[in-house]
Coordinates of C-alpha atoms in Angstrom, one line a residue:
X271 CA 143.3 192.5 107.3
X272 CA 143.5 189.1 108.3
X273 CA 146.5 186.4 108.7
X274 CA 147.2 186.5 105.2
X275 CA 147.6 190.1 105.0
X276 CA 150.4 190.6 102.9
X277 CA 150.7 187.4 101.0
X278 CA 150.5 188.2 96.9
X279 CA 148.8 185.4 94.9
X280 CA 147.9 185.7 91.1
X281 CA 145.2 183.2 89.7
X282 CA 144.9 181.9 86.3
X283 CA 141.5 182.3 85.5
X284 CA 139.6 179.3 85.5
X285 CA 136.4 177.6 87.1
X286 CA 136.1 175.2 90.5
X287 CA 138.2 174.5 92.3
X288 CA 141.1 176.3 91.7
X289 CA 139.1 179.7 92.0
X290 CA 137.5 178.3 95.4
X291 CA 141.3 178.0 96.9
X292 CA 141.4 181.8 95.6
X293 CA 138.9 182.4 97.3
X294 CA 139.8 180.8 100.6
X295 CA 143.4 182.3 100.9
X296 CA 141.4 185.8 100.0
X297 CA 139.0 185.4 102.8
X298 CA 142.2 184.7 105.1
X299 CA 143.4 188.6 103.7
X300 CA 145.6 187.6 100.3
X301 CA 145.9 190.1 98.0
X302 CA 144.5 188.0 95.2
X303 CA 144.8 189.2 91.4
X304 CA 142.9 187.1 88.9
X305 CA 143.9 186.7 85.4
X306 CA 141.2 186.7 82.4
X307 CA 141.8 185.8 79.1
X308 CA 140.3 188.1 76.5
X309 CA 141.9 189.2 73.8
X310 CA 144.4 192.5 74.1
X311 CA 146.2 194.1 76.7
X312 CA 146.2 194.4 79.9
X313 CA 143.4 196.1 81.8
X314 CA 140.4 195.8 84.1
X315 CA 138.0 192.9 83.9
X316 CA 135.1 193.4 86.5
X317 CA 134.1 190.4 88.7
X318 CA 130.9 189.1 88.3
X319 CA 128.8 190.6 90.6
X320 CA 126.8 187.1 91.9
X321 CA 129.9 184.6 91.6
X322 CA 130.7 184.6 95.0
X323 CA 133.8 182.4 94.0
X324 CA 135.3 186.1 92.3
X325 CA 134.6 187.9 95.7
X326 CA 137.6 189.5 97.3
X327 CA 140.0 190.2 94.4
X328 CA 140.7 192.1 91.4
X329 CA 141.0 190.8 88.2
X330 CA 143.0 191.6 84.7
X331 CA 143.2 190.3 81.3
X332 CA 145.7 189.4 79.2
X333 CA 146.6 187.3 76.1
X334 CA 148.0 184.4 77.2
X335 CA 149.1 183.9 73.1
X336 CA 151.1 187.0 73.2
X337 CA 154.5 188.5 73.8
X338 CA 152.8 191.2 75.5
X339 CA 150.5 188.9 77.5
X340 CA 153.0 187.3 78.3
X341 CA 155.0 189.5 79.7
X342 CA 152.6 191.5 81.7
X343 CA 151.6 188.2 83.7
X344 CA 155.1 187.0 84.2
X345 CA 155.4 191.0 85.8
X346 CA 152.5 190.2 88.0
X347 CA 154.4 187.0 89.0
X348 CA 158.0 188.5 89.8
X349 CA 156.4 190.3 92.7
X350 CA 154.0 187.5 93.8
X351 CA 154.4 184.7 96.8
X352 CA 151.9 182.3 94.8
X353 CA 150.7 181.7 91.4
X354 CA 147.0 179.2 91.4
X355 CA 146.1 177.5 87.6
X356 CA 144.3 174.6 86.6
X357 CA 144.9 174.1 83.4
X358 CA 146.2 170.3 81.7
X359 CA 149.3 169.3 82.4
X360 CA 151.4 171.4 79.6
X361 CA 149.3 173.9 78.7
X362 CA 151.0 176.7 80.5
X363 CA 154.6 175.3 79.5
X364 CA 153.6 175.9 76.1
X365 CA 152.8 179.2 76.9
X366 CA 155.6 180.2 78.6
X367 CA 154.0 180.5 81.7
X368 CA 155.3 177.3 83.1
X369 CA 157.0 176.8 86.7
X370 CA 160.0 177.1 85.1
X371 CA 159.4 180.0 83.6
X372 CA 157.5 181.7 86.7
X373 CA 160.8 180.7 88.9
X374 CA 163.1 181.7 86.6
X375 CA 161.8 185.6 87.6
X376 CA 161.2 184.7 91.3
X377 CA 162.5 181.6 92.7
X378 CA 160.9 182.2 95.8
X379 CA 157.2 180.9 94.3
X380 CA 155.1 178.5 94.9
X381 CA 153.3 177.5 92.0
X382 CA 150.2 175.7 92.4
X383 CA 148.8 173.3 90.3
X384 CA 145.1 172.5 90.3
X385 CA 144.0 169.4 88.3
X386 CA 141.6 166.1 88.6
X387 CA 144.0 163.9 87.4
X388 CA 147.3 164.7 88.3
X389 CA 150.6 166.3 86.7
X390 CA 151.5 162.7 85.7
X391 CA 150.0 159.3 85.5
X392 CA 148.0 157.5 82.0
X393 CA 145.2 159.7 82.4
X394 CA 146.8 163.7 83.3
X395 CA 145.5 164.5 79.7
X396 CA 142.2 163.2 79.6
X397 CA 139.3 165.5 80.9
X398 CA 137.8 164.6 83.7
X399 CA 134.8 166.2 86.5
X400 CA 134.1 165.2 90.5
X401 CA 132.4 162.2 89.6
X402 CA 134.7 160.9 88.0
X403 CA 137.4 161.4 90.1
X404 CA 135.3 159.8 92.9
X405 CA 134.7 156.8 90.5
X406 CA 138.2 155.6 90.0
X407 CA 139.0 155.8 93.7
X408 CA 136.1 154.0 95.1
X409 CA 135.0 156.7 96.7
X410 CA 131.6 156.9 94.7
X411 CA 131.0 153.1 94.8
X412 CA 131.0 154.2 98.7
X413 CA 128.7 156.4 99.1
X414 CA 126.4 154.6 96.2
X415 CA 125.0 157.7 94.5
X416 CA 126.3 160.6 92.4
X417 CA 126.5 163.6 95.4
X418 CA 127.3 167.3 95.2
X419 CA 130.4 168.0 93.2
X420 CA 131.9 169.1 97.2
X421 CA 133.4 166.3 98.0
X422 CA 135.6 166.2 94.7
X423 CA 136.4 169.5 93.4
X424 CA 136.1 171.3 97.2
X425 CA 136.9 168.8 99.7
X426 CA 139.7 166.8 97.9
X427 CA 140.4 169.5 95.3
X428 CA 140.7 173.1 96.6
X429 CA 141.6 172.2 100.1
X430 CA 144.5 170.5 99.7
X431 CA 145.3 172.9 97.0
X432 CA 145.5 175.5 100.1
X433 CA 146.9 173.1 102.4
X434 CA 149.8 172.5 99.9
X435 CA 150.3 176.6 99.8
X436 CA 150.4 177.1 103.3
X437 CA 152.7 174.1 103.9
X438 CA 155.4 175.3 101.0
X439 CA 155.2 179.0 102.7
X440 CA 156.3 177.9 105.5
X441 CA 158.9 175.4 103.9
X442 CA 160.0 178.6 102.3
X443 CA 160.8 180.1 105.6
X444 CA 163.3 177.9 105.8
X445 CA 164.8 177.8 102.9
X446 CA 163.9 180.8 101.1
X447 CA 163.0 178.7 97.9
X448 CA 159.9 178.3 96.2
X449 CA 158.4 175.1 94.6
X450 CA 155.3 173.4 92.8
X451 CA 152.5 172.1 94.6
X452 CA 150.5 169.3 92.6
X453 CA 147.2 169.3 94.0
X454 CA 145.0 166.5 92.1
X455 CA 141.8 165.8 93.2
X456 CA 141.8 162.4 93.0
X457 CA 145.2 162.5 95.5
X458 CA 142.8 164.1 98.1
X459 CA 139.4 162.5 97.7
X460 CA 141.5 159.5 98.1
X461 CA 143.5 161.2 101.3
X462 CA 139.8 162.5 102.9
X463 CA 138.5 158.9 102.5
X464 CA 141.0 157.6 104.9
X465 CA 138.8 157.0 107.5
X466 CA 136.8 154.9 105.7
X467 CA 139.8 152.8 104.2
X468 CA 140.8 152.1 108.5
X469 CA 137.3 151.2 108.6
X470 CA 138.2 148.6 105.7
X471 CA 141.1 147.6 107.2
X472 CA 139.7 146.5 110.4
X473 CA 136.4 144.8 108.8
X474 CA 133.8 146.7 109.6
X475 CA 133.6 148.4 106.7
X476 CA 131.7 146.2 103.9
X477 CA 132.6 147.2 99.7
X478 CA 129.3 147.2 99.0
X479 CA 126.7 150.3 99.1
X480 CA 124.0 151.0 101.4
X481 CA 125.5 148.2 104.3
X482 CA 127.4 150.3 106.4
X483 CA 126.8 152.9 109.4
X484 CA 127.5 155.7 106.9
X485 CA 126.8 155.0 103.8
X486 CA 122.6 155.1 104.2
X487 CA 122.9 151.5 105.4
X488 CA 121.9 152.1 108.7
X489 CA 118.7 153.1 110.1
X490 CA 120.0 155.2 112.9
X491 CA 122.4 157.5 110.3
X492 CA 119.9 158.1 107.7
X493 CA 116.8 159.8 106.3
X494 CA 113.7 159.9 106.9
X495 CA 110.5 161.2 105.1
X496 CA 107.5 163.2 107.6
X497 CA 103.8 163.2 107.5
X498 CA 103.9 166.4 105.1
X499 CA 106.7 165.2 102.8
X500 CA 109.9 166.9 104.5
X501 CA 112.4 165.0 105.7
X502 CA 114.7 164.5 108.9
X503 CA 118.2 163.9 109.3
X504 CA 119.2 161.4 112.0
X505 CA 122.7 160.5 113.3
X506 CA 122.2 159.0 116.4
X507 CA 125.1 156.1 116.3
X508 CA 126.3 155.9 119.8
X509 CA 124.2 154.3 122.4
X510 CA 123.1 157.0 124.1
X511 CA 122.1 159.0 121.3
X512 CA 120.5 155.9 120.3
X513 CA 118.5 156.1 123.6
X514 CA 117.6 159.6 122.8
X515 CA 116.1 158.6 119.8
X516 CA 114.0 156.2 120.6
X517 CA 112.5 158.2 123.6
X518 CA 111.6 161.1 121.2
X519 CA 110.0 158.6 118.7
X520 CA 108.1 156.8 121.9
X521 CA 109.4 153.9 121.2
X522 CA 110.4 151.2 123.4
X523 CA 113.7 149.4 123.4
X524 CA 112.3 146.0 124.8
X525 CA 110.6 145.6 121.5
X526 CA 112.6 146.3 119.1
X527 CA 116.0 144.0 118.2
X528 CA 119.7 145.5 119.4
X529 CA 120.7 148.3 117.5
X530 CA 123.6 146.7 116.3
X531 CA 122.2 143.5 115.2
X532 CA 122.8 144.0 111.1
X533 CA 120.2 141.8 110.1
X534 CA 117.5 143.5 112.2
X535 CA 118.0 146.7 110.2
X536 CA 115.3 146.3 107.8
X537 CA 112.9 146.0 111.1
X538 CA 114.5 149.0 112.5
X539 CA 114.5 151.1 109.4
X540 CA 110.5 150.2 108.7
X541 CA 109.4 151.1 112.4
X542 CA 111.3 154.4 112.2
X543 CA 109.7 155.5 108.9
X544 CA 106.6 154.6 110.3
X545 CA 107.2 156.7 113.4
X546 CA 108.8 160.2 111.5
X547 CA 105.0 159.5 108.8
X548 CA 103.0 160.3 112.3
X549 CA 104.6 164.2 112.0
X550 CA 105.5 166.9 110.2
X551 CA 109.2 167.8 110.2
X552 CA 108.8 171.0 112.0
X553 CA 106.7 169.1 115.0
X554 CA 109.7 166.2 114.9
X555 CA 111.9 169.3 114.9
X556 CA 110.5 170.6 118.0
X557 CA 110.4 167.3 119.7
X558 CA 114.3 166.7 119.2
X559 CA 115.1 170.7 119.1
X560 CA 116.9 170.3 123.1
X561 CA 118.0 167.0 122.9
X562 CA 121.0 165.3 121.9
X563 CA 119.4 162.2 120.2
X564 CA 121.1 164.1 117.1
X565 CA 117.7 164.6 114.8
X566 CA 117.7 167.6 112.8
X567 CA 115.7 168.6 109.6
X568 CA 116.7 168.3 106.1
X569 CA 116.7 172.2 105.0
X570 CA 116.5 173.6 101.5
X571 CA 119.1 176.1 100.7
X572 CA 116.5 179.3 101.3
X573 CA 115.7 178.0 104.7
X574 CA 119.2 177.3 105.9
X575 CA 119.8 180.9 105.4
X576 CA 117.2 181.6 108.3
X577 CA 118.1 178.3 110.6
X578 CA 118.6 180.6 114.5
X579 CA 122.1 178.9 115.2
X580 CA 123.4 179.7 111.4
X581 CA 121.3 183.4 111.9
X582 CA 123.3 183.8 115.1
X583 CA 126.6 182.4 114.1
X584 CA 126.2 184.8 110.6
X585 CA 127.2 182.4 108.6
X586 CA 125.2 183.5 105.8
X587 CA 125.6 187.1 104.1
X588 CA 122.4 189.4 103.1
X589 CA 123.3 188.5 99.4
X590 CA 123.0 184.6 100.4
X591 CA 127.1 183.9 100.4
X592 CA 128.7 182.0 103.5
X593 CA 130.9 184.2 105.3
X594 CA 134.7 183.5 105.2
X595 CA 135.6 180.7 108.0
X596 CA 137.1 179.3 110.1
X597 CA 137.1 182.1 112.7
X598 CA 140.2 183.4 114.6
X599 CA 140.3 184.8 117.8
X600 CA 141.7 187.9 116.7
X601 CA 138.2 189.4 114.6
X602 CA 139.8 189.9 111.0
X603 CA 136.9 190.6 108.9
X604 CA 134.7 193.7 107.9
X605 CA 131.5 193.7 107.9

């Protein structure tokens, strides 16, 4: 059960992005049903047992290419609230599988469309992955290096593919209608990066990489290597964090320049990786373990699993999945 229960949604089968927002609105207690393309009919495709991106839902084939296919999907869809594909722009019209095909046998859906690029625009056809979608909207330039494919495909992709679900649901509420949601990644990388254009806006945010306070620029929101090679994470912007960290590193703030003074930071940055050299992470992780100087260490994947807050929060399953989230106050999952 959850605050989904209820709420039919049939996937396209596909990777990413669009099978993360399946995921999410199956955590949240969606009846989910995934559609495979092998040849044949259809029947009973068993999810992978390690793609955590499967879990929660059943999956079918069918062939797409096919009048039987065909119909057996557009079945599945007369009885859904929401159908999730990512294919190109066209693909599924050509199918018959289209929005205007899906509506014409339930008006009330909301057909979701999960693409990089857009339903529209010069480059809808083109292929396209996270990096590139943070390229062309200065995004990447921003942070200065390639990172994890989260902030694309997850952050600005399958996020606001759910957000644009939930918000026609409840448009449909209204109105009883249904409607397509285009959810393009590049529209939400460009959306979560609002702060940053403010920032911009105001001046005190610099187009150029490594200059800023978030962007690895700064020597108090950065990393920092320890005596045995491990790193630390610190984040300590505001003053009194500032303070904090200064205190735990045993350093004194008479001899060092103001912590906003830009053209000090090279000083700042060499006496702090100086300092973090003296210790191992885990003794730098002790020092700053009940203080609010906001230190923390750099954890591989295996060890985050065992970190005592994540441990007592359960955020991790005993197969090594994160647990559904956010929480409710009302408990809605199973063990």
């Amino acid at each position: 059960m959850g605050p989904l229960d209820g709420l039919k949604v049939v996937e396209f089968g596909g990777i990413g992005p669009g099978p993360h927002g399946a995921m999410l609105l199956a955590d949240l207690g969606a009846e989910v049903v995934r559609v495979e393309r092998p040849s044949g009919g259809l029947s009973v495709v068993p999810d992978a047992s390690r793609d955590f991106l499967l879990r929660g839902r059943r999956s079918v084939s069918a062939d797409l290419k096919s009048a039987d296919g065909r119909a057996a999907v557009l079945a599945l869809v007369s009885s859904a609230d929401v159908v999730i594909e990512g294919f190109r722009p066209g693909v599924l019209e050509r199918l018959g599988l289209g929005p205007s095909d899906c509506l014409a046998v339930n008006p009330g859906l909301i057909y979701a469309r999960m693409t990089g690029w857009g339903q529209d625009g010069p480059l809808a056809q083109r292929a396209g992955h996270d990096i590139n979608y943070l390229s062309v909207t200065g995004v990447l330039h921003a942070i200065g290096k390639p990172p994890l494919n989260l902030v694309g495909d997850f952050g600005g992709g399958s996020l606001y593919l759910v957000l644009g679900v939930l918000a026609a649901l409840w448009e449909r509420q209204r109105t009883g209608l249904g409607q397509v949601v285009d959810a393009a990644i590049v529209d939400g990388v460009a959306s979560l990066a609002q702060m940053i254009w403010s920032m911009k806006a105001q001046s005190v945010w610099e187009d150029s990489p490594d200059s800023n306070l978030l962007d690895g620029g700064c020597p108090f929101y950065s990393i920092y290597e320890c005596a045995d090679g491990r790193s630390v994470a610190v984040g300590s912007l505001e003053p009194q964090f500032y303070g904090l960290l200064l205190a735990g590193l045993e350093l004194s703030a008479s001899d060092l320049p103001e912590q906003m003074d830009r053209d000090s930071w090279p000083l700042l940055r060499k006496t702090f990786a100086e300092a973090f050299l003296t210790r191992t992470r885990d003794e730098w992780s002790e020092v700053f373990a009940s203080s609010d100087a906001c230190v923390t260490p750099v954890l591989s994947l295996e060890e985050a699993a065992s970190h005592p807050h994540l441990v007592a929060r359960g955020v991790f399953t005993s197969e090594g999945a994160a647990v559904p989230a956010p929480r409710f106050s009302v408990e809605i999952f199973g063990d």
